[in-house]
Amino acid sequence: MTITVIVPCYNEEQALPYFLPEIQRVAQIMREQYAAELEVLLVNDGSRDGTLSLLRTYAQQYENVRYLSFSRNFGKEAAIYAGLEHAKGDYVAIMDADMQDPPALLPQMYEILQNEPYDSVATRRVDRAGEPPIRSFFARAFYKLINRISDADIVDGARDYRLMKRAMVDAILSMKEYNRFSKGIFGWVGFRTKWLPYENVQRVAGETKWSFWKLFLYSIEGIVAFSTAPLAMASVFGILTCLCAALALCFILVRTILFGDPVSGWPSMMCVMLFLGGIQLLSIGVIGQYLAKTYLETKRRPIYILQESSDENQEDEEV
């Protein structure tokens, strides 16, 4: 039995020296207790530090370590997809290199899949210790919103850290869309998933790559990818605006007939114009988001471009 652990890496030069010994310790436990081999697949997502150099070293040092390296930064979603495509294991896990996804949970996750009727074991944080309050507020609001307006089942505090059976991995790989939102994809494909709660863990080293702005844009990606509710909302705004305009017109006509020509002022006119213009721009922006995603999908560009991998290096050595 083989388990492939996919680890997206972007500028993780400081965290990898902590992660690799820990994952090797877990690999030893899996080998001794469950007779399962652990394959570590590190995906370099266009790092600008010494991450790639470390991956080359680890691939030579450890027999169970492989790596992929992109030609540039394509994003974590592309790194996850590339890892899934190149995973050889009967089971596949996804975790971060910063130790916020504790590798020590992997034996427990594997045991659940062996003994209980689940296809996936996913992790979720039960708290957000150390996270700014404003960020936690918007994160919880996002989970409530996307679950209400889409078919995707996303649990509050859900991490990308999960262990899946091969059938679920194949289902995810069948979704070859360019604009990817893995948390939504995991829920959309279905399969029986057990959620494993754990307390929040701080990064072992380095800095987070997810600023508030990046997370905000990522949340928009998720909403656009799994819901057409914003388009419906734009239509509702248009209908409500027309109704308000019709009521205002009736009011003005009645008042003019009863009291004569009212005194008009530019402030009220400007407020109405700005209000209508704002709704129009909002609606156009929403439609533009969907058009942009459609435009990118029709180009059929590759999700990632591979520049180097340990598999190619190994083949060159054998030749």
Short mmCIF file of N, CA, C and O in Angstrom, two decimals, residues 33-127:
data_model
loop_
_atom_site.label_atom_id
_atom_site.label_comp_id
_atom_site.label_asym_id
_atom_site.label_seq_id
_atom_site.Cartn_x
_atom_site.Cartn_y
_atom_site.Cartn_z
N GLN A 33 3.80 0.32 11.51
CA GLN A 33 2.50 -0.01 12.10
C GLN A 33 1.46 -0.46 11.08
O GLN A 33 0.58 -1.27 11.40
N TYR A 34 1.56 0.05 9.85
CA TYR A 34 0.52 -0.23 8.87
C TYR A 34 1.05 -0.87 7.59
O TYR A 34 0.26 -1.12 6.67
N ALA A 35 2.34 -1.11 7.51
CA ALA A 35 2.96 -1.68 6.31
C ALA A 35 2.62 -0.86 5.08
O ALA A 35 2.38 -1.39 3.98
N ALA A 36 2.57 0.46 5.25
CA ALA A 36 2.26 1.39 4.16
C ALA A 36 3.48 2.25 3.86
O ALA A 36 4.11 2.77 4.77
N GLU A 37 3.79 2.39 2.58
CA GLU A 37 4.92 3.21 2.17
C GLU A 37 4.44 4.64 1.88
O GLU A 37 3.40 4.84 1.25
N LEU A 38 5.23 5.59 2.35
CA LEU A 38 4.89 6.99 2.17
C LEU A 38 5.77 7.60 1.07
O LEU A 38 6.99 7.56 1.15
N GLU A 39 5.12 8.15 0.04
CA GLU A 39 5.82 8.84 -1.03
C GLU A 39 5.55 10.33 -0.88
O GLU A 39 4.40 10.76 -0.82
N VAL A 40 6.62 11.13 -0.80
CA VAL A 40 6.49 12.57 -0.61
C VAL A 40 6.73 13.26 -1.95
O VAL A 40 7.82 13.15 -2.53
N LEU A 41 5.71 13.96 -2.45
CA LEU A 41 5.80 14.65 -3.73
C LEU A 41 5.76 16.16 -3.47
O LEU A 41 4.72 16.74 -3.17
N LEU A 42 6.92 16.81 -3.60
CA LEU A 42 7.05 18.24 -3.35
C LEU A 42 6.88 18.99 -4.68
O LEU A 42 7.55 18.66 -5.66
N VAL A 43 6.01 19.98 -4.69
CA VAL A 43 5.73 20.73 -5.91
C VAL A 43 6.21 22.17 -5.74
O VAL A 43 5.64 22.93 -4.95
N ASN A 44 7.26 22.52 -6.46
CA ASN A 44 7.81 23.87 -6.40
C ASN A 44 7.02 24.80 -7.32
O ASN A 44 7.08 24.68 -8.54
N ASP A 45 6.28 25.73 -6.72
CA ASP A 45 5.41 26.62 -7.47
C ASP A 45 6.13 27.93 -7.82
O ASP A 45 5.72 29.00 -7.40
N GLY A 46 7.23 27.82 -8.56
CA GLY A 46 7.95 29.00 -9.00
C GLY A 46 8.58 29.79 -7.87
O GLY A 46 8.55 31.04 -7.90
N SER A 47 9.12 29.11 -6.88
CA SER A 47 9.73 29.80 -5.73
C SER A 47 10.90 30.68 -6.17
O SER A 47 11.63 30.35 -7.11
N ARG A 48 11.10 31.77 -5.44
CA ARG A 48 12.17 32.71 -5.76
C ARG A 48 13.33 32.62 -4.78
O ARG A 48 14.31 33.36 -4.90
N ASP A 49 13.23 31.75 -3.79
CA ASP A 49 14.32 31.57 -2.84
C ASP A 49 15.05 30.27 -3.17
O ASP A 49 15.08 29.84 -4.32
N GLY A 50 15.61 29.61 -2.19
CA GLY A 50 16.37 28.39 -2.42
C GLY A 50 15.55 27.12 -2.31
O GLY A 50 16.13 26.03 -2.11
N THR A 51 14.24 27.20 -2.47
CA THR A 51 13.38 26.03 -2.33
C THR A 51 13.73 24.93 -3.32
O THR A 51 13.86 23.76 -2.95
N LEU A 52 13.90 25.27 -4.58
CA LEU A 52 14.19 24.27 -5.61
C LEU A 52 15.49 23.55 -5.32
O LEU A 52 15.59 22.32 -5.50
N SER A 53 16.50 24.27 -4.87
CA SER A 53 17.78 23.65 -4.53
C SER A 53 17.61 22.62 -3.41
O SER A 53 18.20 21.53 -3.45
N LEU A 54 16.77 22.97 -2.43
CA LEU A 54 16.50 22.03 -1.34
C LEU A 54 15.77 20.79 -1.85
O LEU A 54 16.07 19.67 -1.42
N LEU A 55 14.82 20.99 -2.75
CA LEU A 55 14.07 19.85 -3.28
C LEU A 55 14.99 18.88 -4.03
O LEU A 55 14.84 17.67 -3.91
N ARG A 56 15.92 19.41 -4.79
CA ARG A 56 16.88 18.56 -5.49
C ARG A 56 17.71 17.75 -4.49
O ARG A 56 17.95 16.56 -4.69
N THR A 57 18.13 18.42 -3.43
CA THR A 57 18.93 17.73 -2.40
C THR A 57 18.14 16.64 -1.72
O THR A 57 18.62 15.51 -1.53
N TYR A 58 16.88 16.95 -1.34
CA TYR A 58 16.05 15.96 -0.65
C TYR A 58 15.73 14.77 -1.55
O TYR A 58 15.65 13.63 -1.08
N ALA A 59 15.53 15.02 -2.84
CA ALA A 59 15.23 13.93 -3.77
C ALA A 59 16.40 12.97 -3.88
O ALA A 59 16.20 11.77 -4.11
N GLN A 60 17.61 13.48 -3.76
CA GLN A 60 18.80 12.62 -3.80
C GLN A 60 19.05 11.94 -2.47
O GLN A 60 19.55 10.82 -2.40
N GLN A 61 18.67 12.62 -1.39
CA GLN A 61 18.94 12.11 -0.05
C GLN A 61 17.95 11.04 0.39
O GLN A 61 18.31 10.07 1.06
N TYR A 62 16.67 11.21 0.00
CA TYR A 62 15.62 10.28 0.43
C TYR A 62 15.05 9.54 -0.77
O TYR A 62 14.68 10.17 -1.77
N GLU A 63 14.92 8.25 -0.65
CA GLU A 63 14.39 7.44 -1.75
C GLU A 63 12.90 7.68 -1.98
O GLU A 63 12.41 7.48 -3.10
N ASN A 64 12.19 8.09 -0.95
CA ASN A 64 10.74 8.25 -1.07
C ASN A 64 10.33 9.70 -1.38
O ASN A 64 9.15 10.04 -1.26
N VAL A 65 11.28 10.55 -1.77
CA VAL A 65 10.99 11.95 -2.06
C VAL A 65 11.12 12.21 -3.56
O VAL A 65 12.13 11.87 -4.17
N ARG A 66 10.09 12.80 -4.14
CA ARG A 66 10.11 13.25 -5.52
C ARG A 66 9.74 14.72 -5.56
O ARG A 66 9.19 15.25 -4.60
N TYR A 67 10.04 15.40 -6.66
CA TYR A 67 9.66 16.79 -6.77
C TYR A 67 9.28 17.15 -8.20
O TYR A 67 9.70 16.53 -9.16
N LEU A 68 8.43 18.17 -8.30
CA LEU A 68 8.06 18.80 -9.56
C LEU A 68 8.39 20.28 -9.43
O LEU A 68 8.26 20.85 -8.34
N SER A 69 8.78 20.91 -10.52
CA SER A 69 9.10 22.33 -10.49
C SER A 69 8.47 23.04 -11.68
O SER A 69 8.69 22.64 -12.83
N PHE A 70 7.68 24.08 -11.39
CA PHE A 70 7.01 24.84 -12.45
C PHE A 70 7.97 25.84 -13.10
O PHE A 70 8.97 26.23 -12.51
N SER A 71 7.59 26.27 -14.30
CA SER A 71 8.38 27.28 -15.01
C SER A 71 8.22 28.67 -14.40
O SER A 71 9.05 29.55 -14.60
N ARG A 72 7.12 28.87 -13.66
CA ARG A 72 6.85 30.13 -12.95
C ARG A 72 5.82 29.85 -11.87
O ARG A 72 5.39 28.69 -11.70
N ASN A 73 5.41 30.89 -11.17
CA ASN A 73 4.39 30.73 -10.14
C ASN A 73 3.01 30.65 -10.77
O ASN A 73 2.53 31.60 -11.38
N PHE A 74 2.36 29.49 -10.64
CA PHE A 74 1.01 29.29 -11.17
C PHE A 74 -0.04 29.28 -10.07
O PHE A 74 -1.23 29.22 -10.36
N GLY A 75 0.37 29.30 -8.82
CA GLY A 75 -0.58 29.31 -7.72
C GLY A 75 -0.74 27.94 -7.07
O GLY A 75 -0.43 26.90 -7.65
N LYS A 76 -1.24 27.97 -5.85
CA LYS A 76 -1.38 26.73 -5.07
C LYS A 76 -2.35 25.75 -5.72
O LYS A 76 -2.15 24.53 -5.67
N GLU A 77 -3.42 26.27 -6.34
CA GLU A 77 -4.40 25.38 -6.97
C GLU A 77 -3.74 24.56 -8.08
O GLU A 77 -4.01 23.37 -8.22
N ALA A 78 -2.89 25.21 -8.87
CA ALA A 78 -2.19 24.49 -9.94
C ALA A 78 -1.22 23.47 -9.35
O ALA A 78 -1.06 22.36 -9.89
N ALA A 79 -0.57 23.82 -8.23
CA ALA A 79 0.37 22.89 -7.58
C ALA A 79 -0.37 21.65 -7.07
O ALA A 79 0.13 20.52 -7.19
N ILE A 80 -1.55 21.85 -6.50
CA ILE A 80 -2.34 20.71 -6.03
C ILE A 80 -2.74 19.81 -7.19
O ILE A 80 -2.62 18.58 -7.12
N TYR A 81 -3.19 20.42 -8.28
CA TYR A 81 -3.62 19.64 -9.44
C TYR A 81 -2.45 18.86 -10.04
O TYR A 81 -2.58 17.68 -10.39
N ALA A 82 -1.27 19.51 -10.15
CA ALA A 82 -0.09 18.83 -10.68
C ALA A 82 0.30 17.65 -9.80
O ALA A 82 0.65 16.57 -10.29
N GLY A 83 0.22 17.86 -8.49
CA GLY A 83 0.54 16.77 -7.57
C GLY A 83 -0.41 15.60 -7.72
O GLY A 83 0.00 14.43 -7.73
N LEU A 84 -1.70 15.90 -7.86
CA LEU A 84 -2.69 14.83 -8.04
C LEU A 84 -2.44 14.07 -9.34
O LEU A 84 -2.59 12.84 -9.39
N GLU A 85 -2.05 14.79 -10.40
CA GLU A 85 -1.79 14.14 -11.68
C GLU A 85 -0.58 13.21 -11.61
O GLU A 85 -0.55 12.17 -12.29
N HIS A 86 0.42 13.55 -10.81
CA HIS A 86 1.66 12.78 -10.76
C HIS A 86 1.74 11.84 -9.56
O HIS A 86 2.74 11.15 -9.38
N ALA A 87 0.69 11.83 -8.74
CA ALA A 87 0.69 10.94 -7.58
C ALA A 87 0.55 9.48 -8.00
O ALA A 87 -0.29 9.15 -8.84
N LYS A 88 1.35 8.62 -7.42
CA LYS A 88 1.33 7.21 -7.76
C LYS A 88 0.66 6.34 -6.70
O LYS A 88 0.46 5.15 -6.91
N GLY A 89 0.32 6.93 -5.56
CA GLY A 89 -0.17 6.15 -4.43
C GLY A 89 -1.61 5.68 -4.56
O GLY A 89 -2.40 6.21 -5.34
N ASP A 90 -1.93 4.64 -3.77
CA ASP A 90 -3.31 4.16 -3.68
C ASP A 90 -4.16 5.15 -2.87
O ASP A 90 -5.36 5.23 -3.06
N TYR A 91 -3.50 5.87 -1.98
CA TYR A 91 -4.11 6.95 -1.22
C TYR A 91 -3.30 8.22 -1.49
O TYR A 91 -2.09 8.14 -1.72
N VAL A 92 -3.97 9.36 -1.45
CA VAL A 92 -3.28 10.62 -1.73
C VAL A 92 -3.64 11.62 -0.64
O VAL A 92 -4.82 11.81 -0.32
N ALA A 93 -2.61 12.26 -0.09
CA ALA A 93 -2.81 13.30 0.92
C ALA A 93 -2.28 14.62 0.40
O ALA A 93 -1.38 14.66 -0.44
N ILE A 94 -2.86 15.71 0.87
CA ILE A 94 -2.42 17.06 0.54
C ILE A 94 -2.13 17.78 1.84
O ILE A 94 -2.98 17.78 2.75
N MET A 95 -0.97 18.39 1.96
CA MET A 95 -0.66 19.17 3.16
C MET A 95 0.35 20.26 2.83
O MET A 95 1.06 20.19 1.82
N ASP A 96 0.38 21.30 3.67
CA ASP A 96 1.31 22.39 3.49
C ASP A 96 2.65 22.07 4.13
O ASP A 96 2.75 21.23 5.03
N ALA A 97 3.69 22.79 3.70
CA ALA A 97 5.05 22.56 4.21
C ALA A 97 5.34 23.36 5.46
O ALA A 97 6.39 23.18 6.07
N ASP A 98 4.45 24.26 5.86
CA ASP A 98 4.74 25.16 6.97
C ASP A 98 4.40 24.57 8.33
O ASP A 98 4.45 25.26 9.35
N MET A 99 3.99 23.29 8.37
CA MET A 99 3.66 22.56 9.59
C MET A 99 2.34 23.01 10.22
O MET A 99 2.01 22.58 11.32
N GLN A 100 1.58 23.86 9.53
CA GLN A 100 0.24 24.19 10.03
C GLN A 100 -0.71 23.02 9.81
O GLN A 100 -1.78 22.97 10.43
N ASP A 101 -0.33 22.11 8.91
CA ASP A 101 -1.04 20.84 8.73
C ASP A 101 -0.17 19.76 9.38
O ASP A 101 0.79 19.29 8.77
N PRO A 102 -0.46 19.38 10.63
CA PRO A 102 0.43 18.47 11.36
C PRO A 102 0.55 17.10 10.67
O PRO A 102 -0.43 16.37 10.56
N PRO A 103 1.75 16.72 10.22
CA PRO A 103 1.93 15.40 9.62
C PRO A 103 1.60 14.26 10.58
O PRO A 103 1.25 13.16 10.15
N ALA A 104 1.68 14.53 11.88
CA ALA A 104 1.42 13.49 12.88
C ALA A 104 -0.03 12.99 12.84
O ALA A 104 -0.33 11.92 13.39
N LEU A 105 -0.93 13.73 12.20
CA LEU A 105 -2.33 13.29 12.09
C LEU A 105 -2.52 12.23 11.01
O LEU A 105 -3.56 11.57 10.96
N LEU A 106 -1.52 12.06 10.14
CA LEU A 106 -1.67 11.17 9.00
C LEU A 106 -1.97 9.72 9.39
O LEU A 106 -2.85 9.09 8.79
N PRO A 107 -1.29 9.12 10.39
CA PRO A 107 -1.64 7.74 10.77
C PRO A 107 -3.10 7.60 11.22
O PRO A 107 -3.76 6.62 10.88
N GLN A 108 -3.59 8.58 11.97
CA GLN A 108 -4.98 8.53 12.41
C GLN A 108 -5.93 8.62 11.23
O GLN A 108 -6.95 7.92 11.17
N MET A 109 -5.61 9.47 10.26
CA MET A 109 -6.45 9.63 9.07
C MET A 109 -6.47 8.34 8.26
O MET A 109 -7.52 7.90 7.77
N TYR A 110 -5.31 7.70 8.13
CA TYR A 110 -5.23 6.44 7.38
C TYR A 110 -6.03 5.34 8.08
O TYR A 110 -6.72 4.55 7.43
N GLU A 111 -5.95 5.30 9.40
CA GLU A 111 -6.67 4.28 10.16
C GLU A 111 -8.18 4.44 10.00
O GLU A 111 -8.92 3.46 9.93
N ILE A 112 -8.65 5.68 9.93
CA ILE A 112 -10.08 5.93 9.73
C ILE A 112 -10.54 5.38 8.38
O ILE A 112 -11.59 4.73 8.29
N LEU A 113 -9.76 5.62 7.34
CA LEU A 113 -10.13 5.13 6.02
C LEU A 113 -10.08 3.61 5.94
O LEU A 113 -10.81 3.00 5.15
N GLN A 114 -9.23 3.00 6.75
CA GLN A 114 -9.12 1.55 6.74
C GLN A 114 -10.27 0.89 7.49
O GLN A 114 -10.74 -0.18 7.10
N ASN A 115 -10.77 1.54 8.55
CA ASN A 115 -11.73 0.90 9.43
C ASN A 115 -13.15 1.46 9.35
O ASN A 115 -14.07 0.86 9.89
N GLU A 116 -13.33 2.61 8.71
CA GLU A 116 -14.64 3.23 8.66
C GLU A 116 -15.05 3.47 7.20
O GLU A 116 -14.19 3.57 6.32
N PRO A 117 -16.36 3.57 6.94
CA PRO A 117 -16.85 3.66 5.54
C PRO A 117 -16.74 5.08 4.96
O PRO A 117 -17.74 5.71 4.61
N TYR A 118 -15.51 5.57 4.86
CA TYR A 118 -15.29 6.91 4.31
C TYR A 118 -14.33 6.83 3.13
O TYR A 118 -13.50 5.91 3.03
N ASP A 119 -14.45 7.80 2.24
CA ASP A 119 -13.55 7.89 1.08
C ASP A 119 -12.50 8.97 1.28
O ASP A 119 -11.53 9.03 0.52
N SER A 120 -12.70 9.80 2.27
CA SER A 120 -11.78 10.91 2.52
C SER A 120 -11.84 11.31 3.98
O SER A 120 -12.91 11.25 4.61
N VAL A 121 -10.69 11.72 4.50
CA VAL A 121 -10.63 12.31 5.83
C VAL A 121 -10.03 13.70 5.67
O VAL A 121 -8.90 13.85 5.21
N ALA A 122 -10.82 14.71 6.03
CA ALA A 122 -10.39 16.09 5.87
C ALA A 122 -10.25 16.75 7.25
O ALA A 122 -10.90 16.34 8.22
N THR A 123 -9.41 17.75 7.33
CA THR A 123 -9.17 18.43 8.60
C THR A 123 -9.80 19.81 8.61
O THR A 123 -9.95 20.45 7.58
N ARG A 124 -10.16 20.24 9.80
CA ARG A 124 -10.69 21.58 9.99
C ARG A 124 -10.17 22.15 11.31
O ARG A 124 -10.02 21.43 12.30
N ARG A 125 -9.91 23.44 11.31
CA ARG A 125 -9.45 24.10 12.52
C ARG A 125 -10.65 24.41 13.42
O ARG A 125 -11.66 24.93 12.95
N VAL A 126 -10.53 24.11 14.70
CA VAL A 126 -11.62 24.39 15.63
C VAL A 126 -11.50 25.79 16.20
O VAL A 126 -12.43 26.29 16.84
N ASP A 127 -10.36 26.44 16.01
CA ASP A 127 -10.19 27.82 16.46
C ASP A 127 -9.30 28.56 15.48
O ASP A 127 -8.76 27.97 14.55
#
